Coordinates of C-alpha atoms and ligand atoms in Angstrom, one line a residue:
M1 CA 0.0 0.2 -0.2
R2 CA 2.8 2.4 1.0
Y3 CA 4.6 1.6 -2.1
K4 CA 1.5 2.3 -4.2
L5 CA 1.1 5.7 -2.6
L6 CA 5.0 6.5 -3.2
F7 CA 4.4 5.2 -6.9
A8 CA 1.4 7.3 -7.3
T9 CA 3.2 10.5 -5.7
L10 CA 6.2 9.9 -7.9
F11 CA 3.9 9.8 -11.0
I12 CA 2.1 12.8 -10.2
L13 CA 5.6 14.7 -9.7
L14 CA 6.7 13.6 -12.8
L15 CA 3.5 14.5 -14.7
S16 CA 3.6 17.9 -13.4
R17 CA 7.4 18.3 -14.4
T18 CA 6.8 17.2 -17.9
Q19 CA 3.2 18.9 -18.3
P20 CA 2.4 22.0 -16.1
L21 CA -1.1 21.4 -15.0
V22 CA -3.8 24.0 -15.7
Q23 CA -4.6 25.5 -12.5
D24 CA -7.4 27.8 -13.5
T25 CA -10.5 25.9 -14.7
N26 CA -11.7 28.9 -16.1
L27 CA -9.0 29.5 -18.5
Y28 CA -10.2 30.8 -21.7
Q29 CA -13.6 31.7 -20.1
E30 CA -12.3 35.0 -18.6
P31 CA -14.3 38.3 -19.4
Y32 CA -13.1 39.6 -22.8
R33 CA -11.3 36.3 -23.6
P34 CA -11.1 35.9 -27.4
Q35 CA -13.0 32.4 -28.3
F36 CA -12.0 32.1 -31.9
H37 CA -8.8 34.2 -32.0
Y38 CA -5.5 33.1 -30.8
S39 CA -4.3 34.5 -27.3
P40 CA -1.7 32.9 -24.9
P41 CA -3.0 31.2 -21.8
C42 CA -1.6 34.1 -19.8
K43 CA 0.8 37.1 -19.8
W44 CA 1.6 39.7 -22.5
V45 CA 1.7 39.2 -26.3
N46 CA 2.5 41.6 -29.1
D47 CA 3.8 41.1 -32.8
P48 CA 3.2 37.5 -34.4
N49 CA 6.7 36.2 -35.4
G50 CA 8.3 33.6 -37.6
L51 CA 5.0 32.5 -39.3
V52 CA 5.9 29.4 -41.1
Y53 CA 4.3 26.1 -42.2
Y54 CA 6.0 22.9 -42.0
D55 CA 5.1 19.2 -42.0
G56 CA 1.5 19.4 -41.4
E57 CA 1.8 22.5 -39.0
Y58 CA 1.2 26.3 -38.8
H59 CA 3.8 27.8 -36.6
L60 CA 2.8 31.1 -34.8
F61 CA 5.5 32.4 -32.8
F62 CA 5.0 35.7 -31.0
Q63 CA 6.6 38.5 -29.0
Y64 CA 6.0 37.4 -25.4
H65 CA 6.8 38.5 -21.9
P66 CA 6.0 35.6 -19.8
F67 CA 6.6 37.6 -16.4
G68 CA 3.9 40.2 -16.9
T69 CA 0.8 41.6 -18.8
T70 CA 2.4 44.7 -20.0
W71 CA 5.5 44.7 -22.6
G72 CA 8.8 43.8 -21.0
P73 CA 11.9 41.5 -21.9
M74 CA 10.8 39.8 -24.9
H75 CA 10.9 36.1 -25.7
W76 CA 9.2 34.1 -28.6
G77 CA 6.2 32.4 -27.5
H78 CA 5.1 29.4 -29.6
A79 CA 1.7 27.8 -30.9
V80 CA 0.9 25.4 -33.7
S81 CA -2.2 24.6 -35.6
T82 CA -3.1 22.3 -38.5
D83 CA -6.2 24.5 -39.8
L84 CA -5.0 28.1 -38.7
L85 CA -8.1 28.3 -36.2
H86 CA -7.6 25.7 -33.4
W87 CA -4.0 26.4 -31.7
Q88 CA -2.0 24.7 -29.1
T89 CA 0.5 26.6 -27.2
L90 CA 3.8 25.0 -26.8
P91 CA 6.7 26.0 -24.4
V92 CA 8.4 29.1 -25.0
A93 CA 10.9 28.8 -27.9
L94 CA 13.5 31.6 -28.0
Y95 CA 14.8 33.2 -24.5
P96 CA 16.9 36.3 -24.2
D97 CA 20.7 35.6 -24.2
D98 CA 24.1 37.5 -23.5
I99 CA 23.4 39.8 -26.4
G100 CA 19.8 40.7 -25.3
T101 CA 16.2 40.0 -25.4
I102 CA 14.5 38.6 -28.7
F103 CA 12.5 41.0 -30.9
S104 CA 10.6 40.4 -34.1
G105 CA 11.5 38.3 -36.8
S106 CA 10.9 35.5 -39.4
I107 CA 11.4 31.9 -40.1
V108 CA 12.5 30.0 -43.3
I109 CA 12.8 26.3 -44.2
D110 CA 16.5 26.1 -45.4
R111 CA 15.6 23.2 -47.7
D112 CA 19.2 23.0 -49.5
N113 CA 21.1 23.4 -46.2
T114 CA 22.6 26.6 -47.2
A115 CA 23.4 27.7 -43.8
G116 CA 25.0 24.3 -42.6
F117 CA 22.6 23.3 -40.0
G118 CA 21.0 20.4 -42.0
E119 CA 18.7 20.2 -44.9
N120 CA 15.2 21.4 -44.2
T121 CA 16.3 23.0 -40.9
M122 CA 13.8 25.8 -39.7
V123 CA 16.3 29.0 -39.6
A124 CA 14.9 31.9 -37.5
V125 CA 16.2 35.5 -38.3
Y126 CA 15.3 37.9 -35.6
S127 CA 16.3 41.1 -33.9
Y128 CA 17.9 41.7 -30.6
N129 CA 16.4 44.5 -28.4
T130 CA 19.9 46.0 -29.1
Q131 CA 18.9 46.3 -32.9
S132 CA 21.5 43.7 -34.1
Q133 CA 20.4 40.5 -35.8
G134 CA 20.6 36.9 -34.8
V135 CA 20.0 33.5 -36.0
A136 CA 18.6 30.2 -34.3
Y137 CA 17.7 26.9 -35.7
S138 CA 15.6 23.9 -35.0
I139 CA 15.9 20.4 -36.3
D140 CA 12.8 19.2 -34.4
N141 CA 9.9 20.9 -35.9
G142 CA 10.2 23.9 -33.9
R143 CA 10.2 22.3 -30.3
T144 CA 13.7 23.1 -29.4
W145 CA 16.1 25.8 -30.8
T146 CA 19.8 26.4 -30.7
K147 CA 21.3 29.8 -31.3
Y148 CA 23.9 30.3 -33.8
D149 CA 27.3 30.8 -32.2
G150 CA 28.5 33.4 -34.5
N151 CA 25.4 35.8 -33.4
P152 CA 24.9 38.6 -34.2
I153 CA 24.9 38.3 -37.9
I154 CA 24.4 41.9 -38.5
D155 CA 25.3 44.6 -36.1
A156 CA 23.1 47.5 -35.1
L157 CA 23.6 49.8 -38.0
L158 CA 21.0 52.4 -36.9
P159 CA 19.0 53.1 -33.5
D160 CA 15.7 51.6 -35.1
F161 CA 17.0 48.7 -37.2
R162 CA 14.9 45.6 -36.8
D163 CA 12.3 42.9 -37.6
P164 CA 14.2 41.0 -40.5
K165 CA 11.7 39.2 -42.9
V166 CA 13.7 36.8 -45.0
F167 CA 12.6 34.7 -48.2
W168 CA 14.2 32.7 -51.0
H169 CA 14.2 34.7 -54.4
Q170 CA 14.3 32.0 -57.0
D171 CA 15.3 34.3 -60.0
T172 CA 18.5 35.4 -58.4
R173 CA 18.9 32.2 -56.3
Q174 CA 19.8 34.0 -52.9
W175 CA 18.1 35.0 -49.7
I176 CA 16.7 38.4 -49.4
M177 CA 16.1 40.1 -46.1
A178 CA 13.6 43.0 -45.8
I179 CA 14.5 45.0 -42.6
S180 CA 13.3 48.2 -41.1
A181 CA 15.7 51.0 -40.6
G182 CA 14.2 54.2 -39.1
R183 CA 11.9 55.5 -41.8
E184 CA 12.6 53.0 -44.5
I185 CA 13.0 49.5 -45.4
Q186 CA 16.4 48.2 -46.4
F187 CA 17.1 45.0 -48.5
F188 CA 20.0 42.7 -47.9
N189 CA 21.0 39.5 -49.5
S190 CA 22.8 36.4 -48.5
P191 CA 24.0 33.1 -49.9
D192 CA 23.7 31.3 -46.7
L193 CA 21.5 33.2 -44.1
L194 CA 24.5 34.1 -42.2
N195 CA 26.6 36.6 -44.4
W196 CA 24.5 39.5 -45.4
E197 CA 25.1 42.6 -47.6
Y198 CA 23.2 45.6 -48.1
M199 CA 21.7 46.1 -51.4
S200 CA 19.0 49.0 -51.3
S201 CA 16.5 50.9 -49.4
F202 CA 13.0 52.1 -49.9
H203 CA 11.2 54.9 -48.5
T204 CA 8.3 57.2 -49.3
P205 CA 7.8 60.8 -48.3
G206 CA 4.8 61.7 -46.1
T207 CA 4.9 59.2 -43.4
A208 CA 5.0 60.3 -39.9
G209 CA 6.2 57.5 -37.5
T210 CA 8.7 54.7 -37.4
W211 CA 8.7 52.0 -39.9
E212 CA 8.5 48.5 -38.4
V213 CA 8.0 44.7 -39.3
P214 CA 8.2 44.8 -43.1
D215 CA 7.2 41.7 -45.4
L216 CA 7.8 41.5 -49.1
F217 CA 6.3 38.9 -51.3
P218 CA 5.2 38.0 -55.1
M219 CA 1.6 37.8 -56.0
E220 CA 0.2 36.9 -59.2
I221 CA -2.7 38.7 -61.0
E222 CA -4.1 38.0 -64.6
G223 CA -0.7 36.1 -65.4
E224 CA 1.5 39.0 -64.0
T225 CA 3.7 39.1 -61.0
K226 CA 3.5 42.1 -58.7
W227 CA 5.5 42.6 -55.5
V228 CA 3.5 43.6 -52.3
L229 CA 5.8 45.2 -49.7
I230 CA 3.8 45.6 -46.1
V231 CA 5.1 47.9 -43.5
S232 CA 3.8 48.7 -40.0
I233 CA 4.1 52.3 -39.1
N234 CA 3.8 53.6 -35.5
G235 CA 2.3 57.2 -36.0
G236 CA 0.4 59.1 -38.6
T237 CA -2.1 56.3 -39.2
P238 CA -5.8 56.8 -40.4
A239 CA -7.2 55.8 -37.0
G240 CA -4.2 56.9 -34.9
G241 CA -1.5 55.2 -33.1
S242 CA -0.2 52.2 -35.0
A243 CA -1.4 50.6 -38.3
T244 CA -0.2 48.8 -41.3
M245 CA 0.5 50.2 -44.8
Y246 CA 1.4 48.4 -48.1
F247 CA 2.9 49.3 -51.5
I248 CA 2.5 47.5 -54.7
G249 CA 5.3 47.4 -57.3
D250 CA 8.3 45.3 -58.7
F251 CA 11.2 43.5 -56.9
D252 CA 14.2 42.3 -59.1
G253 CA 16.1 40.8 -56.4
E254 CA 17.8 44.1 -55.6
S255 CA 15.4 46.8 -55.2
F256 CA 11.8 47.6 -54.7
V257 CA 10.2 50.0 -57.1
P258 CA 6.5 51.0 -56.4
D259 CA 3.9 51.4 -59.2
V260 CA 2.6 54.7 -57.9
P261 CA 5.5 56.6 -56.3
G262 CA 4.3 58.2 -52.9
E263 CA 1.2 56.3 -52.7
I264 CA 0.4 54.9 -49.3
L265 CA -2.2 52.1 -49.2
W266 CA -3.8 50.9 -45.7
L267 CA -4.1 47.3 -45.0
D268 CA -6.6 47.9 -42.4
Y269 CA -8.4 51.2 -41.4
G270 CA -9.2 50.0 -37.9
A271 CA -7.2 50.9 -35.0
D272 CA -6.1 47.1 -34.1
N273 CA -4.2 45.3 -36.8
Y274 CA -0.5 45.8 -36.4
A275 CA 2.9 44.2 -37.1
G276 CA 1.4 41.5 -39.1
T277 CA 3.1 39.2 -41.6
T278 CA 2.4 36.4 -44.0
F279 CA 3.2 32.8 -43.7
S280 CA 6.4 31.3 -45.3
N281 CA 6.3 28.0 -47.1
E282 CA 2.7 28.0 -47.2
P283 CA 1.9 24.5 -48.9
N284 CA -0.8 25.9 -51.3
G285 CA 1.1 29.2 -52.2
R286 CA -1.4 30.9 -50.3
H287 CA -0.4 34.5 -48.5
I288 CA -1.9 34.2 -45.1
H289 CA -1.6 37.1 -43.0
I290 CA -2.0 37.4 -39.2
G291 CA -1.7 40.7 -37.3
W292 CA -1.4 41.8 -33.5
M293 CA -4.8 42.7 -32.7
N294 CA -3.9 45.8 -30.7
N295 CA -2.5 49.3 -31.0
W296 CA 0.6 50.9 -29.3
A297 CA -1.5 53.8 -28.2
Y298 CA -3.3 51.9 -25.7
A299 CA -2.1 48.2 -25.8
E300 CA -0.8 48.0 -22.3
H301 CA -4.4 49.6 -20.7
V302 CA -6.8 47.3 -22.3
P303 CA -8.7 45.9 -19.5
T304 CA -8.1 42.1 -19.8
S305 CA -6.9 40.0 -16.6
T306 CA -4.3 37.4 -16.8
W307 CA -3.4 37.9 -20.3
R308 CA -3.0 41.1 -22.5
G309 CA -3.1 40.9 -26.6
A310 CA -4.5 38.6 -29.1
M311 CA -4.1 37.8 -33.0
T312 CA -6.5 38.9 -35.8
I313 CA -8.2 36.0 -37.7
P314 CA -5.8 34.7 -40.2
R315 CA -6.5 36.2 -43.7
E316 CA -5.8 35.2 -47.1
L317 CA -4.8 38.1 -49.2
S318 CA -5.2 38.3 -52.9
L319 CA -4.5 41.0 -55.4
V320 CA -7.6 42.5 -57.2
D321 CA -8.1 44.9 -59.9
T322 CA -10.3 47.9 -58.7
P323 CA -11.3 51.0 -60.4
D324 CA -8.8 52.7 -58.2
G325 CA -6.0 50.3 -59.4
L326 CA -4.4 47.0 -57.7
R327 CA -5.4 46.4 -54.2
L328 CA -5.2 43.6 -51.6
S329 CA -8.4 41.9 -50.5
Q330 CA -8.5 39.9 -47.3
T331 CA -10.6 36.8 -46.8
P332 CA -10.9 35.1 -43.2
I333 CA -9.6 31.5 -43.3
P334 CA -11.9 29.0 -44.7
A335 CA -11.8 26.7 -41.5
L336 CA -14.2 29.2 -39.7
S337 CA -16.8 26.9 -41.4
E338 CA -15.6 24.2 -38.9
V339 CA -17.2 26.4 -35.9
R340 CA -20.1 28.3 -37.7
E341 CA -23.9 27.3 -37.0
S342 CA -26.6 29.4 -38.7
L343 CA -28.8 31.6 -36.3
G344 CA -31.0 32.8 -39.2
S345 CA -31.2 34.8 -42.4
W346 CA -33.3 37.5 -43.8
D347 CA -34.0 38.8 -47.2
E348 CA -35.4 42.5 -48.2
L349 CA -35.5 43.7 -44.8
A350 CA -36.7 47.4 -44.4
V351 CA -35.3 49.2 -41.6
S352 CA -35.9 52.7 -40.2
G353 CA -35.1 53.6 -36.9
V354 CA -33.7 50.8 -34.7
V355 CA -34.8 47.1 -35.3
E356 CA -33.3 44.8 -32.7
L357 CA -32.9 41.1 -34.0
E358 CA -34.8 39.8 -31.0
N359 CA -33.9 36.2 -31.1
I360 CA -29.9 36.9 -31.4
N361 CA -27.8 37.2 -28.4
G362 CA -24.3 36.4 -28.6
R363 CA -20.7 37.5 -28.5
E364 CA -19.1 35.2 -30.9
L365 CA -21.0 35.9 -34.4
E366 CA -20.6 36.2 -38.0
I367 CA -22.6 38.6 -39.9
I368 CA -23.0 38.7 -43.7
A369 CA -25.0 41.7 -45.0
E370 CA -25.7 43.2 -48.3
F371 CA -27.3 46.5 -47.9
D372 CA -28.5 49.5 -49.6
P373 CA -28.4 52.6 -47.5
G374 CA -30.8 54.5 -49.6
S375 CA -30.5 58.3 -48.7
V376 CA -30.0 57.5 -44.9
M377 CA -27.6 59.8 -43.1
R378 CA -26.5 57.0 -40.8
S379 CA -27.3 53.4 -41.2
G380 CA -25.8 50.1 -40.2
I381 CA -25.4 47.2 -37.5
S382 CA -24.9 47.3 -33.8
V383 CA -23.1 44.5 -32.1
H384 CA -22.0 43.9 -28.4
R385 CA -25.1 45.8 -27.5
N386 CA -27.3 46.3 -24.5
E387 CA -28.6 49.2 -22.8
V388 CA -25.1 50.4 -21.6
S389 CA -22.9 49.7 -24.4
Q390 CA -22.6 49.0 -28.1
T391 CA -20.2 48.7 -31.0
Q392 CA -21.7 50.2 -34.0
I393 CA -20.4 49.7 -37.8
I394 CA -22.0 52.9 -39.4
Y395 CA -22.3 54.0 -43.1
S396 CA -22.0 57.4 -43.6
P397 CA -22.9 58.9 -47.1
L398 CA -21.6 62.3 -46.2
T399 CA -17.9 61.2 -45.8
S400 CA -18.4 57.8 -47.9
Q401 CA -17.0 55.8 -45.0
V402 CA -17.6 52.9 -42.9
L403 CA -17.1 53.7 -39.4
I404 CA -16.7 51.8 -36.2
S405 CA -18.0 53.5 -33.0
R406 CA -17.1 51.5 -29.9
S407 CA -18.1 52.1 -26.3
D408 CA -15.2 52.6 -23.8
R409 CA -15.2 50.6 -20.8
V410 CA -18.6 50.9 -18.7
D411 CA -17.3 50.6 -15.2
G412 CA -16.2 54.3 -15.0
E413 CA -12.8 53.7 -15.9
L414 CA -11.6 54.8 -19.4
I415 CA -8.9 52.9 -21.3
R416 CA -6.1 55.3 -21.3
G417 CA -5.3 56.5 -25.0
F418 CA -8.3 54.4 -26.4
I419 CA -9.7 55.7 -29.8
P420 CA -13.6 55.6 -29.8
I421 CA -14.3 56.1 -33.5
F422 CA -12.7 55.6 -37.0
G423 CA -13.5 54.9 -40.4
A424 CA -12.5 53.7 -43.9
P425 CA -13.2 55.3 -47.2
V426 CA -15.6 53.1 -49.2
E427 CA -17.5 53.2 -52.6
L428 CA -21.0 51.9 -52.9
V429 CA -21.0 49.1 -55.7
D430 CA -24.6 49.7 -57.6
G431 CA -25.7 51.7 -54.5
R432 CA -25.0 48.7 -52.2
L433 CA -22.4 47.7 -49.5
T434 CA -21.4 44.3 -48.6
L435 CA -20.1 43.6 -45.2
R436 CA -18.8 40.3 -43.4
I437 CA -18.4 41.1 -39.8
L438 CA -16.7 38.6 -37.4
V439 CA -17.5 39.4 -33.7
D440 CA -15.6 37.8 -30.8
E441 CA -15.6 38.7 -27.0
S442 CA -13.5 41.7 -27.4
S443 CA -13.1 42.5 -31.1
V444 CA -14.9 43.2 -34.3
E445 CA -13.3 42.7 -37.8
V446 CA -15.1 44.0 -40.7
F447 CA -14.6 43.0 -44.3
I448 CA -16.2 45.5 -46.9
N449 CA -17.0 44.8 -50.5
D450 CA -15.3 41.5 -50.8
G451 CA -12.6 42.3 -48.3
T452 CA -10.9 45.1 -50.5
T453 CA -11.4 47.2 -47.2
A454 CA -10.9 46.0 -43.8
L455 CA -11.5 47.5 -40.3
T456 CA -10.3 45.7 -37.4
A457 CA -11.3 47.1 -33.7
L458 CA -11.0 45.9 -30.1
S459 CA -14.2 46.4 -28.3
F460 CA -14.5 46.7 -24.6
G461 CA -18.1 47.7 -23.7
D462 CA -20.1 45.8 -21.1
P463 CA -18.5 42.1 -21.3
S464 CA -21.9 40.6 -21.2
A465 CA -23.7 42.8 -24.1
G466 CA -24.6 40.3 -26.8
G467 CA -27.5 42.1 -28.6
V468 CA -27.5 42.8 -32.4
A469 CA -29.6 45.6 -33.9
L470 CA -29.9 47.4 -37.4
F471 CA -30.4 51.0 -37.7
A472 CA -31.3 53.6 -40.2
E473 CA -31.6 57.3 -38.8
G474 CA -34.0 59.5 -40.5
G475 CA -35.2 57.3 -43.4
E476 CA -35.1 53.8 -44.6
A477 CA -32.4 51.4 -45.5
T478 CA -32.8 48.0 -46.9
F479 CA -30.9 44.9 -46.0
I480 CA -31.3 43.0 -49.2
H481 CA -29.9 39.9 -47.6
M482 CA -28.5 39.1 -44.2
E483 CA -27.2 36.1 -42.5
V484 CA -26.3 35.7 -38.9
N485 CA -24.0 32.7 -37.8
A486 CA -23.0 31.8 -34.2
L487 CA -19.1 30.8 -34.2
R488 CA -18.7 28.2 -31.6
S489 CA -15.5 28.6 -29.1
I490 CA -12.2 26.9 -30.2
W491 CA -11.7 26.4 -26.4
S492 CA -14.9 24.4 -25.7
D493 CA -13.0 21.2 -25.4
E494 CA -11.6 20.8 -22.0
A495 CA -9.0 18.6 -23.4
V496 CA -7.8 21.3 -25.8
V497 CA -7.5 24.0 -22.9
A498 CA -5.7 21.4 -20.8
S499 CA -3.0 20.7 -23.7
Q500 CA -2.0 24.5 -23.6
D501 CA 1.5 25.2 -22.0
V502 CA 0.8 27.0 -18.9
T503 CA 4.5 27.3 -17.5
F504 CA 4.2 31.0 -17.0
C505 CA 0.6 31.1 -15.5
D506 CA 0.2 31.5 -11.9
Ligands
LIG1 C1 6.2 46.1 -33.3 C2 7.7 46.2 -32.5 C3 9.0 45.6 -33.3 C4 9.7 45.2 -32.4 C5 8.8 44.6 -31.3 C6 9.3 44.6 -29.9 O1 5.2 45.9 -32.5 O2 7.9 47.3 -32.0 O3 9.5 46.7 -34.2 O4 10.7 44.1 -32.9 O5 7.4 45.3 -31.3 O6 8.6 44.0 -28.9

């Protein structure tokens, strides 16, 4: 009997060493906790890092502060998914070292062993907080990492010199690095991921903030290849605070030349989509983008509890020809259909004043609407709605904009730096607007006119508000077609929650 007890105790001790136990049975059920977006079990997260597909898994690494819910000494957290919707948090991948803490960067699969760490090795190229650049590699599907002993591979050449995005350029058979450098992007090349040479830089007048987290990739449109350069910028953005711009042009292996010099396009007009990049080695050649769903203007003050920060829904990017020129369009990943349940659909619904959708109450919703605003001055859809707060998606013909207006907290404490309202320029197509809206516990993502315009917003009103209403002020608007779906939680399975690494959770 005594031995049995001893064995049982030893077994439990062993278990608790290999797999930290989830102590909080409410994990992923806290107020404001995203239910179909990735957020770590606890602590602070910012930029997605090292997005890469390998051997059946999508890897999401991320800027992580394991000891606090505000920004601090950066590590790379790690999660994996097979469908880009359901995630498993793995142990922290990269820890600070003698050179510094680990800032943002990217990962490539070194198929031909150019770096000498082995064929098909995962190689991470990242910044240190000192603004020098480092390399680490993994030969076990990203589970454990070894830092290159020749780090840093590039010294800190400038005060703001960081966030390398690396890819293989087939035409010139070399590695290319796009890296932010103050208010420009610089391009380097390398035969082996370790020795890098400066080639060129790109900048555009009229921006007012530090350029961060670039991404550069080719896209096909009507048989032609165009190159898209994505750059996050902290300051001088449409909504205020931090946001992501993009440029479309050509890249010949040496320098990037935009099609329309001086033109700045915005990936997202909302306040909360920053520092995103696309997956490397995506098996179907798709360009799947994930951003940090937050804004440096108030990121450290959002009212969540044991964790702070989340990712946007992964979005497939494509290039489309619009009357204004080539634009990126964004489509949320198809895996959402795995968690979708129809709640109802309506046709030719005439609205004047406010119409509550009586039988709908939910904070995880997908709303698809095609609507004709008529000659109404303000019309649209309210979500996260009750008598004390709501988040509104508003069409305004006066400014030709779709706006998001969101309640601040309802407990009397305002979120420091919060931006209550912002909008995107839109054009009606045949007098109509199409909207696809993803609503989660503390966010609203709006894709307009087939995703050619996007607005992403955190939403922190009353955490129990789940009403939906349609409105048209001073006239009649027609919802030509509308569907509302519930989206089930990706955390509804206890075994899934228990499989998350919670090493740093108290
Ligand atoms: C962008 C950023 C990056 C940097 C990282 C630090 O949000 O400022 O430029 O590498 O965050 O956490």
